[in-house]
PDB file of C-alpha atoms and ligand atoms in Angstrom:
ATOM      1  CA  MET I 183      -0.014  -0.034  -0.017  1.00 49.00           C
ATOM      2  CA  ASN I 184       1.188   3.466  -0.669  1.00 62.00           C
ATOM      3  CA  TRP I 185      -0.092   6.920   0.087  1.00 64.00           C
ATOM      4  CA  ILE I 186      -2.005   7.138  -3.219  1.00 66.00           C
ATOM      5  CA  SER I 187      -4.256   4.085  -2.591  1.00 62.00           C
ATOM      6  CA  ASP I 188      -4.430   4.699   1.204  1.00 65.00           C
ATOM      7  CA  TRP I 189      -5.053   8.350   1.326  1.00 67.00           C
ATOM      8  CA  ALA I 190      -5.383  10.222  -1.971  1.00 66.00           C
ATOM      9  CA  LEU I 191      -7.840   7.797  -3.825  1.00 63.00           C
ATOM     10  CA  PRO I 192     -10.416   7.547  -0.987  1.00 62.00           C
ATOM     11  CA  LYS I 193     -10.353  11.289  -0.734  1.00 65.00           C
ATOM     12  CA  ILE I 194     -10.987  11.784  -4.435  1.00 61.00           C
ATOM     13  CA  GLN I 195     -13.711   9.113  -4.327  1.00 62.00           C
ATOM     14  CA  THR I 196     -15.568  10.840  -1.451  1.00 60.00           C
ATOM     15  CA  LEU I 197     -15.104  14.194  -3.138  1.00 60.00           C
ATOM     16  CA  PHE I 198     -16.717  13.029  -6.467  1.00 60.00           C
ATOM     17  CA  GLY I 199     -18.852  10.202  -5.214  1.00 54.00           C
ATOM     18  CA  ALA I 200     -17.167   8.152  -7.981  1.00 50.00           C
ATOM     19  CA  LYS I 201     -18.072   4.743  -6.539  1.00 49.00           C
ATOM     20  CA  LYS I 202     -21.864   5.363  -6.653  1.00 50.00           C
ATOM     21  CA  GLU I 203     -21.829   6.667 -10.200  1.00 52.00           C
ATOM     22  CA  VAL I 204     -20.420   3.483 -11.825  1.00 54.00           C
ATOM     23  CA  PRO I 205     -23.154   0.819 -12.020  1.00 64.00           C
ATOM     24  CA  ASP I 206     -21.858  -2.823 -11.784  1.00 67.00           C
ATOM     25  CA  ASN I 207     -23.178  -3.859 -15.220  1.00 81.00           C
ATOM     26  CA  LEU I 208     -20.857  -1.513 -17.143  1.00 92.00           C
ATOM     27  CA  TRP I 209     -18.029  -3.953 -16.878  1.00 94.00           C
ATOM     28  CA  HIS I 210     -18.081  -7.615 -17.770  1.00 95.00           C
ATOM     29  CA  LYS I 211     -15.562 -10.222 -16.613  1.00 95.00           C
ATOM     30  CA  CYS I 212     -14.378 -12.630 -19.294  1.00 96.00           C
ATOM     31  CA  PRO I 213     -14.989 -16.127 -17.855  1.00 95.00           C
ATOM     32  CA  ALA I 214     -11.924 -17.432 -19.708  1.00 96.00           C
ATOM     33  CA  CYS I 215      -9.102 -14.942 -18.992  1.00 97.00           C
ATOM     34  CA  GLU I 216     -10.923 -13.053 -16.235  1.00 96.00           C
ATOM     35  CA  GLN I 217     -10.022  -9.606 -17.794  1.00 96.00           C
ATOM     36  CA  MET I 218     -12.574  -6.773 -17.288  1.00 96.00           C
ATOM     37  CA  ILE I 219     -14.220  -5.584 -20.585  1.00 96.00           C
ATOM     38  CA  PHE I 220     -16.278  -2.417 -20.950  1.00 96.00           C
ATOM     39  CA  HIS I 221     -19.833  -3.218 -21.973  1.00 95.00           C
ATOM     40  CA  ARG I 222     -19.695  -1.096 -25.169  1.00 95.00           C
ATOM     41  CA  ASP I 223     -16.432  -2.770 -26.247  1.00 96.00           C
ATOM     42  CA  LEU I 224     -17.994  -6.189 -25.655  1.00 96.00           C
ATOM     43  CA  GLU I 225     -21.062  -5.336 -27.731  1.00 95.00           C
ATOM     44  CA  ARG I 226     -18.881  -4.000 -30.453  1.00 96.00           C
ATOM     45  CA  ALA I 227     -16.852  -7.182 -30.445  1.00 97.00           C
ATOM     46  CA  LEU I 228     -20.044  -9.252 -30.715  1.00 97.00           C
ATOM     47  CA  HIS I 229     -19.469 -10.648 -27.165  1.00 97.00           C
ATOM     48  CA  VAL I 230     -16.107 -12.081 -28.069  1.00 98.00           C
ATOM     49  CA  CYS I 231     -13.319 -11.329 -25.457  1.00 97.00           C
ATOM     50  CA  PRO I 232     -10.975  -8.731 -27.092  1.00 96.00           C
ATOM     51  CA  HIS I 233      -8.152 -10.071 -24.847  1.00 96.00           C
ATOM     52  CA  CYS I 234      -8.303 -13.902 -25.341  1.00 97.00           C
ATOM     53  CA  GLY I 235     -10.859 -14.358 -28.129  1.00 97.00           C
ATOM     54  CA  HIS I 236     -13.253 -16.349 -25.916  1.00 98.00           C
ATOM     55  CA  HIS I 237     -16.657 -16.571 -27.451  1.00 98.00           C
ATOM     56  CA  MET I 238     -19.270 -15.851 -24.809  1.00 97.00           C
ATOM     57  CA  ARG I 239     -22.812 -17.292 -24.904  1.00 97.00           C
ATOM     58  CA  ILE I 240     -25.360 -15.002 -26.447  1.00 97.00           C
ATOM     59  CA  GLY I 241     -29.074 -14.964 -26.585  1.00 97.00           C
ATOM     60  CA  ALA I 242     -31.235 -16.026 -29.491  1.00 98.00           C
ATOM     61  CA  MET I 243     -32.405 -12.527 -30.297  1.00 97.00           C
ATOM     62  CA  GLN I 244     -28.809 -11.229 -30.337  1.00 97.00           C
ATOM     63  CA  ARG I 245     -27.861 -14.165 -32.588  1.00 98.00           C
ATOM     64  CA  LEU I 246     -30.673 -13.166 -35.063  1.00 98.00           C
ATOM     65  CA  LYS I 247     -29.416  -9.561 -35.056  1.00 97.00           C
ATOM     66  CA  TYR I 248     -25.775 -10.561 -35.537  1.00 98.00           C
ATOM     67  CA  THR I 249     -26.693 -12.953 -38.435  1.00 98.00           C
ATOM     68  CA  LEU I 250     -29.495 -11.323 -40.387  1.00 98.00           C
ATOM     69  CA  ASP I 251     -29.537  -8.036 -42.330  1.00 98.00           C
ATOM     70  CA  GLU I 252     -31.612  -5.350 -40.918  1.00 97.00           C
ATOM     71  CA  GLY I 253     -35.415  -5.656 -41.356  1.00 97.00           C
ATOM     72  CA  PHE I 254     -35.653  -9.314 -40.745  1.00 97.00           C
ATOM     73  CA  GLN I 255     -39.020 -10.720 -39.526  1.00 97.00           C
ATOM     74  CA  ARG I 256     -39.441 -12.896 -36.410  1.00 97.00           C
ATOM     75  CA  ILE I 257     -42.295 -15.316 -36.936  1.00 96.00           C
ATOM     76  CA  GLU I 258     -44.901 -16.309 -34.449  1.00 95.00           C
ATOM     77  CA  LEU I 259     -44.531 -19.937 -33.355  1.00 96.00           C
ATOM     78  CA  PRO I 260     -47.512 -22.277 -32.769  1.00 94.00           C
ATOM     79  CA  ARG I 261     -48.275 -22.555 -29.090  1.00 91.00           C
ATOM     80  CA  MET I 262     -47.952 -26.081 -27.780  1.00 92.00           C
ATOM     81  CA  PRO I 263     -49.701 -27.630 -24.774  1.00 90.00           C
ATOM     82  CA  GLN I 264     -47.758 -26.495 -21.698  1.00 91.00           C
ATOM     83  CA  ASP I 265     -46.742 -29.039 -19.056  1.00 93.00           C
ATOM     84  CA  PRO I 266     -48.611 -32.021 -20.633  1.00 92.00           C
ATOM     85  CA  LEU I 267     -47.413 -34.421 -17.897  1.00 94.00           C
ATOM     86  CA  ARG I 268     -48.098 -31.986 -14.933  1.00 94.00           C
ATOM     87  CA  PHE I 269     -44.490 -32.541 -13.933  1.00 95.00           C
ATOM     88  CA  ARG I 270     -43.176 -31.389 -10.639  1.00 94.00           C
ATOM     89  CA  ASP I 271     -39.752 -31.685  -8.936  1.00 91.00           C
ATOM     90  CA  GLN I 272     -38.719 -29.060  -6.409  1.00 93.00           C
ATOM     91  CA  ARG I 273     -40.982 -26.664  -8.377  1.00 94.00           C
ATOM     92  CA  ARG I 274     -43.789 -27.090 -10.717  1.00 96.00           C
ATOM     93  CA  TYR I 275     -42.581 -27.222 -14.408  1.00 97.00           C
ATOM     94  CA  LEU I 276     -45.308 -24.707 -15.367  1.00 96.00           C
ATOM     95  CA  ASP I 277     -43.809 -22.330 -12.841  1.00 96.00           C
ATOM     96  CA  ARG I 278     -40.314 -22.744 -14.237  1.00 96.00           C
ATOM     97  CA  LEU I 279     -41.778 -22.315 -17.803  1.00 96.00           C
ATOM     98  CA  LYS I 280     -43.626 -19.118 -16.934  1.00 96.00           C
ATOM     99  CA  GLU I 281     -40.529 -17.743 -15.162  1.00 97.00           C
ATOM    100  CA  ALA I 282     -38.320 -18.304 -18.191  1.00 97.00           C
ATOM    101  CA  GLN I 283     -41.048 -16.985 -20.528  1.00 97.00           C
ATOM    102  CA  SER I 284     -41.411 -13.636 -18.733  1.00 97.00           C
ATOM    103  CA  ARG I 285     -37.718 -13.243 -18.060  1.00 97.00           C
ATOM    104  CA  LEU I 286     -36.767 -13.801 -21.707  1.00 97.00           C
ATOM    105  CA  GLN I 287     -39.945 -12.690 -23.479  1.00 95.00           C
ATOM    106  CA  MET I 288     -40.187 -15.785 -25.554  1.00 95.00           C
ATOM    107  CA  ASP I 289     -42.576 -18.791 -25.539  1.00 95.00           C
ATOM    108  CA  ASP I 290     -39.905 -21.434 -25.671  1.00 97.00           C
ATOM    109  CA  ALA I 291     -36.191 -21.918 -26.172  1.00 98.00           C
ATOM    110  CA  VAL I 292     -36.068 -21.222 -29.964  1.00 98.00           C
ATOM    111  CA  LEU I 293     -36.609 -17.999 -32.056  1.00 98.00           C
ATOM    112  CA  VAL I 294     -37.345 -18.277 -35.780  1.00 98.00           C
ATOM    113  CA  ALA I 295     -36.958 -15.465 -38.206  1.00 98.00           C
ATOM    114  CA  HIS I 296     -36.653 -14.978 -42.029  1.00 98.00           C
ATOM    115  CA  GLY I 297     -34.770 -12.330 -43.891  1.00 98.00           C
ATOM    116  CA  ALA I 298     -31.464 -12.120 -45.554  1.00 98.00           C
ATOM    117  CA  ILE I 299     -27.845 -12.817 -44.688  1.00 98.00           C
ATOM    118  CA  LEU I 300     -25.748 -10.189 -46.622  1.00 97.00           C
ATOM    119  CA  GLY I 301     -28.460 -10.275 -49.250  1.00 96.00           C
ATOM    120  CA  GLN I 302     -28.842 -14.048 -49.363  1.00 97.00           C
ATOM    121  CA  ARG I 303     -32.426 -15.002 -48.326  1.00 97.00           C
ATOM    122  CA  ALA I 304     -32.561 -17.421 -45.403  1.00 98.00           C
ATOM    123  CA  VAL I 305     -34.745 -18.775 -42.611  1.00 98.00           C
ATOM    124  CA  VAL I 306     -32.799 -18.841 -39.320  1.00 98.00           C
ATOM    125  CA  ALA I 307     -33.667 -20.643 -36.096  1.00 98.00           C
ATOM    126  CA  ALA I 308     -31.625 -19.728 -32.986  1.00 98.00           C
ATOM    127  CA  PHE I 309     -31.609 -21.419 -29.685  1.00 98.00           C
ATOM    128  CA  GLU I 310     -31.735 -19.564 -26.343  1.00 98.00           C
ATOM    129  CA  PHE I 311     -29.609 -21.477 -23.799  1.00 98.00           C
ATOM    130  CA  ALA I 312     -30.742 -19.279 -20.992  1.00 98.00           C
ATOM    131  CA  PHE I 313     -34.316 -20.696 -21.446  1.00 98.00           C
ATOM    132  CA  MET I 314     -34.189 -23.826 -19.456  1.00 97.00           C
ATOM    133  CA  GLY I 315     -30.821 -24.799 -20.827  1.00 97.00           C
ATOM    134  CA  GLY I 316     -32.076 -24.642 -24.470  1.00 98.00           C
ATOM    135  CA  SER I 317     -33.739 -28.029 -23.742  1.00 98.00           C
ATOM    136  CA  MET I 318     -35.882 -29.614 -26.402  1.00 97.00           C
ATOM    137  CA  GLY I 319     -39.517 -30.138 -25.525  1.00 97.00           C
ATOM    138  CA  ALA I 320     -42.604 -30.026 -27.694  1.00 97.00           C
ATOM    139  CA  GLY I 321     -42.268 -26.227 -28.154  1.00 97.00           C
ATOM    140  CA  VAL I 322     -38.698 -26.469 -29.528  1.00 98.00           C
ATOM    141  CA  GLY I 323     -39.688 -29.381 -31.723  1.00 97.00           C
ATOM    142  CA  GLU I 324     -42.556 -27.391 -33.092  1.00 97.00           C
ATOM    143  CA  ALA I 325     -40.353 -24.426 -33.713  1.00 98.00           C
ATOM    144  CA  MET I 326     -37.947 -26.551 -35.753  1.00 98.00           C
ATOM    145  CA  VAL I 327     -40.795 -27.987 -37.780  1.00 98.00           C
ATOM    146  CA  THR I 328     -42.213 -24.482 -38.436  1.00 98.00           C
ATOM    147  CA  ALA I 329     -38.732 -23.239 -39.469  1.00 98.00           C
ATOM    148  CA  ALA I 330     -38.359 -26.126 -41.904  1.00 98.00           C
ATOM    149  CA  LYS I 331     -41.870 -25.566 -43.375  1.00 98.00           C
ATOM    150  CA  LEU I 332     -41.171 -21.884 -43.738  1.00 98.00           C
ATOM    151  CA  ALA I 333     -37.807 -22.603 -45.549  1.00 98.00           C
ATOM    152  CA  VAL I 334     -39.586 -24.877 -48.043  1.00 98.00           C
ATOM    153  CA  LEU I 335     -42.474 -22.401 -48.519  1.00 97.00           C
ATOM    154  CA  GLN I 336     -40.104 -19.545 -49.116  1.00 97.00           C
ATOM    155  CA  ASP I 337     -37.616 -21.631 -51.106  1.00 97.00           C
ATOM    156  CA  ALA I 338     -34.878 -20.470 -48.826  1.00 97.00           C
ATOM    157  CA  PRO I 339     -32.059 -22.219 -47.034  1.00 98.00           C
ATOM    158  CA  LEU I 340     -32.515 -23.151 -43.334  1.00 98.00           C
ATOM    159  CA  VAL I 341     -29.738 -22.137 -40.899  1.00 98.00           C
ATOM    160  CA  VAL I 342     -29.907 -23.302 -37.294  1.00 98.00           C
ATOM    161  CA  PHE I 343     -27.799 -22.028 -34.426  1.00 98.00           C
ATOM    162  CA  THR I 344     -27.871 -24.696 -31.723  1.00 98.00           C
ATOM    163  CA  ALA I 345     -27.199 -24.216 -27.987  1.00 98.00           C
ATOM    164  CA  SER I 346     -28.826 -26.971 -25.884  1.00 97.00           C
ATOM    165  CA  GLY I 347     -28.346 -29.154 -22.936  1.00 96.00           C
ATOM    166  CA  GLY I 348     -30.515 -31.843 -24.666  1.00 95.00           C
ATOM    167  CA  ALA I 349     -33.894 -33.228 -23.864  1.00 96.00           C
ATOM    168  CA  ARG I 350     -36.367 -31.403 -21.601  1.00 96.00           C
ATOM    169  CA  MET I 351     -36.738 -34.042 -18.954  1.00 94.00           C
ATOM    170  CA  GLN I 352     -39.906 -32.314 -17.558  1.00 96.00           C
ATOM    171  CA  GLU I 353     -41.664 -33.478 -20.762  1.00 97.00           C
ATOM    172  CA  GLY I 354     -40.491 -37.060 -20.526  1.00 95.00           C
ATOM    173  CA  ALA I 355     -41.208 -39.217 -23.616  1.00 96.00           C
ATOM    174  CA  ILE I 356     -42.768 -36.222 -25.409  1.00 96.00           C
ATOM    175  CA  SER I 357     -39.367 -34.620 -25.285  1.00 96.00           C
ATOM    176  CA  LEU I 358     -37.843 -37.723 -26.888  1.00 97.00           C
ATOM    177  CA  MET I 359     -40.398 -37.703 -29.647  1.00 97.00           C
ATOM    178  CA  GLN I 360     -38.982 -34.319 -30.795  1.00 97.00           C
ATOM    179  CA  MET I 361     -35.896 -36.163 -32.041  1.00 97.00           C
ATOM    180  CA  PRO I 362     -37.605 -38.002 -34.971  1.00 98.00           C
ATOM    181  CA  ARG I 363     -39.879 -34.961 -35.550  1.00 97.00           C
ATOM    182  CA  THR I 364     -37.049 -32.563 -36.064  1.00 98.00           C
ATOM    183  CA  VAL I 365     -35.181 -35.043 -38.135  1.00 98.00           C
ATOM    184  CA  ILE I 366     -38.260 -35.376 -40.442  1.00 97.00           C
ATOM    185  CA  ALA I 367     -38.327 -31.583 -40.562  1.00 97.00           C
ATOM    186  CA  THR I 368     -34.773 -31.301 -41.830  1.00 97.00           C
ATOM    187  CA  ARG I 369     -35.542 -34.000 -44.398  1.00 97.00           C
ATOM    188  CA  MET I 370     -38.338 -31.924 -45.775  1.00 97.00           C
ATOM    189  CA  VAL I 371     -35.701 -29.155 -46.391  1.00 98.00           C
ATOM    190  CA  LYS I 372     -33.346 -31.638 -48.017  1.00 96.00           C
ATOM    191  CA  GLU I 373     -36.061 -33.122 -50.294  1.00 97.00           C
ATOM    192  CA  ALA I 374     -36.899 -29.530 -51.513  1.00 97.00           C
ATOM    193  CA  GLY I 375     -33.236 -29.274 -52.595  1.00 96.00           C
ATOM    194  CA  LEU I 376     -32.493 -26.516 -50.149  1.00 97.00           C
ATOM    195  CA  PRO I 377     -29.279 -26.096 -48.110  1.00 97.00           C
ATOM    196  CA  TYR I 378     -29.467 -26.948 -44.403  1.00 98.00           C
ATOM    197  CA  ILE I 379     -26.643 -25.420 -42.450  1.00 98.00           C
ATOM    198  CA  VAL I 380     -26.003 -26.130 -38.721  1.00 98.00           C
ATOM    199  CA  VAL I 381     -23.949 -23.724 -36.596  1.00 98.00           C
ATOM    200  CA  MET I 382     -23.130 -25.377 -33.335  1.00 98.00           C
ATOM    201  CA  CYS I 383     -22.659 -22.937 -30.481  1.00 98.00           C
ATOM    202  CA  ASP I 384     -21.586 -23.479 -26.959  1.00 97.00           C
ATOM    203  CA  PRO I 385     -22.941 -25.983 -25.712  1.00 97.00           C
ATOM    204  CA  THR I 386     -24.611 -28.328 -28.156  1.00 98.00           C
ATOM    205  CA  THR I 387     -25.248 -31.658 -26.341  1.00 97.00           C
ATOM    206  CA  GLY I 388     -27.740 -34.453 -25.751  1.00 96.00           C
ATOM    207  CA  GLY I 389     -30.845 -34.976 -27.843  1.00 96.00           C
ATOM    208  CA  VAL I 390     -30.086 -31.993 -30.060  1.00 97.00           C
ATOM    209  CA  THR I 391     -26.691 -33.465 -31.062  1.00 97.00           C
ATOM    210  CA  ALA I 392     -28.280 -36.863 -31.513  1.00 97.00           C
ATOM    211  CA  SER I 393     -30.940 -35.569 -33.928  1.00 97.00           C
ATOM    212  CA  PHE I 394     -31.159 -32.651 -36.286  1.00 98.00           C
ATOM    213  CA  ALA I 395     -27.758 -30.959 -35.327  1.00 98.00           C
ATOM    214  CA  MET I 396     -25.690 -33.669 -36.893  1.00 97.00           C
ATOM    215  CA  LEU I 397     -27.694 -33.797 -40.139  1.00 97.00           C
ATOM    216  CA  GLY I 398     -26.683 -30.500 -41.797  1.00 97.00           C
ATOM    217  CA  ASP I 399     -25.309 -30.335 -45.278  1.00 97.00           C
ATOM    218  CA  ILE I 400     -22.604 -28.214 -43.709  1.00 98.00           C
ATOM    219  CA  HIS I 401     -21.604 -28.158 -40.057  1.00 98.00           C
ATOM    220  CA  LEU I 402     -20.033 -25.030 -38.634  1.00 98.00           C
ATOM    221  CA  ALA I 403     -19.193 -24.211 -35.001  1.00 98.00           C
ATOM    222  CA  GLU I 404     -18.035 -21.363 -33.002  1.00 98.00           C
ATOM    223  CA  PRO I 405     -14.521 -21.501 -31.589  1.00 98.00           C
ATOM    224  CA  GLY I 406     -14.242 -23.388 -28.317  1.00 97.00           C
ATOM    225  CA  ALA I 407     -17.890 -24.630 -28.388  1.00 98.00           C
ATOM    226  CA  LEU I 408     -18.570 -27.686 -26.316  1.00 98.00           C
ATOM    227  CA  ILE I 409     -20.257 -30.311 -28.710  1.00 98.00           C
ATOM    228  CA  GLY I 410     -21.079 -33.826 -27.710  1.00 97.00           C
ATOM    229  CA  PHE I 411     -23.720 -36.289 -26.642  1.00 95.00           C
ATOM    230  CA  ALA I 412     -22.874 -37.400 -23.080  1.00 93.00           C
ATOM    231  CA  GLY I 413     -20.794 -35.276 -20.711  1.00 91.00           C
ATOM    232  CA  ALA I 414     -17.018 -35.903 -20.672  1.00 91.00           C
ATOM    233  CA  ARG I 415     -16.985 -37.064 -17.038  1.00 91.00           C
ATOM    234  CA  VAL I 416     -19.673 -39.700 -17.779  1.00 92.00           C
ATOM    235  CA  ILE I 417     -17.680 -40.967 -20.692  1.00 94.00           C
ATOM    236  CA  GLU I 418     -14.375 -41.024 -18.738  1.00 93.00           C
ATOM    237  CA  GLN I 419     -16.065 -43.094 -16.026  1.00 93.00           C
ATOM    238  CA  THR I 420     -17.512 -45.487 -18.529  1.00 94.00           C
ATOM    239  CA  VAL I 421     -14.455 -46.116 -20.724  1.00 94.00           C
ATOM    240  CA  ARG I 422     -12.125 -45.770 -17.719  1.00 94.00           C
ATOM    241  CA  GLU I 423      -9.591 -43.867 -19.806  1.00 92.00           C
ATOM    242  CA  LYS I 424      -8.297 -40.338 -19.638  1.00 93.00           C
ATOM    243  CA  LEU I 425      -9.835 -38.381 -22.465  1.00 93.00           C
ATOM    244  CA  PRO I 426      -7.630 -36.485 -24.778  1.00 93.00           C
ATOM    245  CA  GLU I 427      -7.135 -32.703 -24.418  1.00 92.00           C
ATOM    246  CA  GLY I 428      -9.735 -30.562 -26.058  1.00 94.00           C
ATOM    247  CA  PHE I 429     -12.123 -33.533 -26.243  1.00 95.00           C
ATOM    248  CA  GLN I 430     -15.632 -32.456 -27.344  1.00 96.00           C
ATOM    249  CA  ARG I 431     -14.444 -28.965 -28.268  1.00 97.00           C
ATOM    250  CA  ALA I 432     -15.085 -27.452 -31.752  1.00 98.00           C
ATOM    251  CA  GLU I 433     -11.473 -27.546 -32.784  1.00 98.00           C
ATOM    252  CA  TYR I 434     -11.067 -31.276 -31.749  1.00 97.00           C
ATOM    253  CA  LEU I 435     -14.233 -32.138 -33.758  1.00 97.00           C
ATOM    254  CA  LEU I 436     -12.958 -30.356 -36.794  1.00 98.00           C
ATOM    255  CA  GLN I 437      -9.732 -32.372 -36.645  1.00 97.00           C
ATOM    256  CA  HIS I 438     -11.869 -35.514 -36.382  1.00 96.00           C
ATOM    257  CA  GLY I 439     -14.245 -34.870 -39.216  1.00 95.00           C
ATOM    258  CA  ILE I 440     -17.410 -34.021 -37.420  1.00 96.00           C
ATOM    259  CA  LEU I 441     -17.299 -30.351 -38.402  1.00 98.00           C
ATOM    260  CA  ASP I 442     -16.571 -28.713 -41.667  1.00 98.00           C
ATOM    261  CA  MET I 443     -15.332 -25.385 -40.245  1.00 98.00           C
ATOM    262  CA  VAL I 444     -14.838 -23.521 -37.038  1.00 98.00           C
ATOM    263  CA  VAL I 445     -15.756 -19.912 -37.690  1.00 98.00           C
ATOM    264  CA  LYS I 446     -15.212 -16.833 -35.588  1.00 98.00           C
ATOM    265  CA  ARG I 447     -18.359 -14.869 -34.672  1.00 98.00           C
ATOM    266  CA  SER I 448     -17.118 -11.790 -36.531  1.00 97.00           C
ATOM    267  CA  GLU I 449     -16.886 -13.969 -39.788  1.00 98.00           C
ATOM    268  CA  MET I 450     -19.965 -15.914 -39.396  1.00 98.00           C
ATOM    269  CA  ARG I 451     -22.269 -13.696 -41.471  1.00 98.00           C
ATOM    270  CA  ALA I 452     -19.849 -13.485 -44.416  1.00 98.00           C
ATOM    271  CA  THR I 453     -19.247 -17.247 -44.211  1.00 98.00           C
ATOM    272  CA  LEU I 454     -22.893 -18.197 -44.232  1.00 98.00           C
ATOM    273  CA  ALA I 455     -23.735 -15.795 -47.102  1.00 97.00           C
ATOM    274  CA  ARG I 456     -20.825 -17.224 -49.102  1.00 97.00           C
ATOM    275  CA  LEU I 457     -21.786 -20.849 -48.387  1.00 97.00           C
ATOM    276  CA  ILE I 458     -25.422 -20.160 -49.343  1.00 97.00           C
ATOM    277  CA  GLY I 459     -24.223 -18.441 -52.487  1.00 95.00           C
ATOM    278  CA  LEU I 460     -22.022 -21.394 -53.410  1.00 95.00           C
ATOM    279  CA  LEU I 461     -24.705 -23.943 -52.659  1.00 94.00           C
ATOM    280  CA  ARG I 462     -27.541 -22.153 -54.378  1.00 90.00           C
ATOM    281  CA  GLU I 463     -25.897 -20.462 -57.326  1.00 75.00           C
ATOM    282  CA  PRO I 464     -22.393 -21.870 -57.779  1.00 60.00           C
ATOM    283  CA  GLU I 465     -21.814 -19.828 -60.841  1.00 53.00           C
ATOM    284  CA  ARG I 466     -22.671 -16.543 -59.137  1.00 52.00           C
ATOM    285  CA  ALA I 467     -20.982 -16.943 -55.781  1.00 49.00           C
ATOM    286  CA  PRO I 468     -20.295 -13.551 -54.293  1.00 52.00           C
ATOM    287  CA  GLU I 469     -16.672 -12.451 -54.345  1.00 54.00           C
ATOM    288  CA  SER I 470     -16.211 -10.967 -50.866  1.00 52.00           C
ATOM    289  CA  GLU I 471     -12.976  -9.899 -49.224  1.00 49.00           C
ATOM    290  CA  SER I 472     -13.535 -12.288 -46.328  1.00 50.00           C
ATOM    291  CA  VAL I 473     -13.074 -15.330 -48.577  1.00 48.00           C
ATOM    292  CA  VAL I 474     -12.795 -18.389 -46.473  1.00 50.00           C
ATOM    293  CA  PRO I 475     -11.807 -21.827 -47.651  1.00 49.00           C
ATOM    294  CA  LEU I 476     -14.714 -24.270 -47.821  1.00 50.00           C
ATOM    295  CA  VAL I 477     -12.781 -26.841 -45.712  1.00 51.00           C
ATOM    296  CA  ALA I 478     -10.400 -25.228 -43.298  1.00 47.00           C
ATOM    297  CA  LEU I 479      -8.840 -28.467 -42.134  1.00 49.00           C
ATOM    298  CA  PRO I 480      -5.658 -28.203 -39.996  1.00 54.00           C
ATOM    299  CA  ALA I 481      -2.988 -30.800 -40.437  1.00 49.00           C
ATOM    300  CA  PRO I 482      -4.012 -33.967 -38.447  1.00 49.00           C
ATOM    301  CA  GLU I 483      -1.947 -34.780 -35.406  1.00 52.00           C
ATOM    302  CA  ASP I 484      -1.469 -38.347 -36.336  1.00 50.00           C
ATOM    303  CA  GLY I 485      -1.450 -40.070 -39.693  1.00 44.00           C
ATOM    304  CA  GLY I 486      -0.395 -36.775 -41.297  1.00 41.00           C
ATOM    305  CA  ASP I 487       1.846 -38.703 -43.580  1.00 43.00           C
ATOM    306  CA  ALA I 488      -1.086 -40.180 -45.474  1.00 41.00           C
ATOM    307  CA  ALA I 489      -1.944 -36.761 -46.848  1.00 41.00           C
ATOM    308  CA  ARG I 490       1.542 -36.142 -48.332  1.00 42.00           C
ATOM    309  CA  PRO I 491       2.509 -37.481 -51.698  1.00 42.00           C
ATOM    310  CA  VAL I 492       4.283 -40.844 -51.545  1.00 41.00           C
ATOM    311  CA  GLN I 493       7.865 -40.554 -52.468  1.00 45.00           C
ATOM    312  CA  PRO I 494       8.980 -43.287 -54.815  1.00 46.00           C
ATOM    313  CA  ALA I 495      11.458 -45.600 -53.153  1.00 44.00           C
ATOM    314  CA  GLY I 496      15.051 -45.556 -54.279  1.00 38.00           C
TER     315      GLY I 496
HETATM  316 ZN1  LIG G 969     -10.947 -13.350 -22.235  1.00 84.46          ZN
END
């Protein structure tokens, strides 16, 4: 301690009342590097830490705003029967649902909108992880079916941003039924010859991974996103082996062929627009500055020799 922090600073603070005038929510702490970030800087950086590049979780509405051009239209989703099993644990499911609905101003964990991504028409569905962990019940299933139908109706590609803990256990078997339902929905898009692109965000797990999330024509993910079916600890205990570093993270899955690309949030819009352009009108793909290779595959850690040309012996 020196005289500045002990004596001068408290004096100045009492003089100007500085402590009271700075609300707590102006600064955010990065969960990865623990650096403080000013809220305006964080918004400008699309909620990516300017110090370490950590992609923070963002809400569904923010996702739509970051992805679609101005003037996109959010569509009303069909209302599903709430709490069909009258489920109760420590609290009634209906109470949990109502609390999430009023806090987040949405009916369930998915928002659907149509509009354009840098001029390319698209239907976008975005998961809200803050809504009961983005879990998939009848409401989410219905949202996915609606998004797929809308894509077919509008002859537009379907882009889904996933962030989910899996099945909504409060809906029991009804929750599990959403897996085949959403799969059928994505098949409708495929049968109509329309691109279906999945962007896996942190975290994409459980029933969502086990159904429509793994059926995209192209699989993208945000850097560092956790993607898997069961949790790492459960797997470790089952196979009784230490799991490799980076297991179930986007970069690891890219190296092992589950993903096509890992794309930074700042490049997501341009990448999606370019991919849609390539898939829909290959001859008229937009020439943007942010050209990204279609498959940005890093050199594999093992078996790298297979990719190199074979040198003739002798
Ligand atoms: Zn950071």
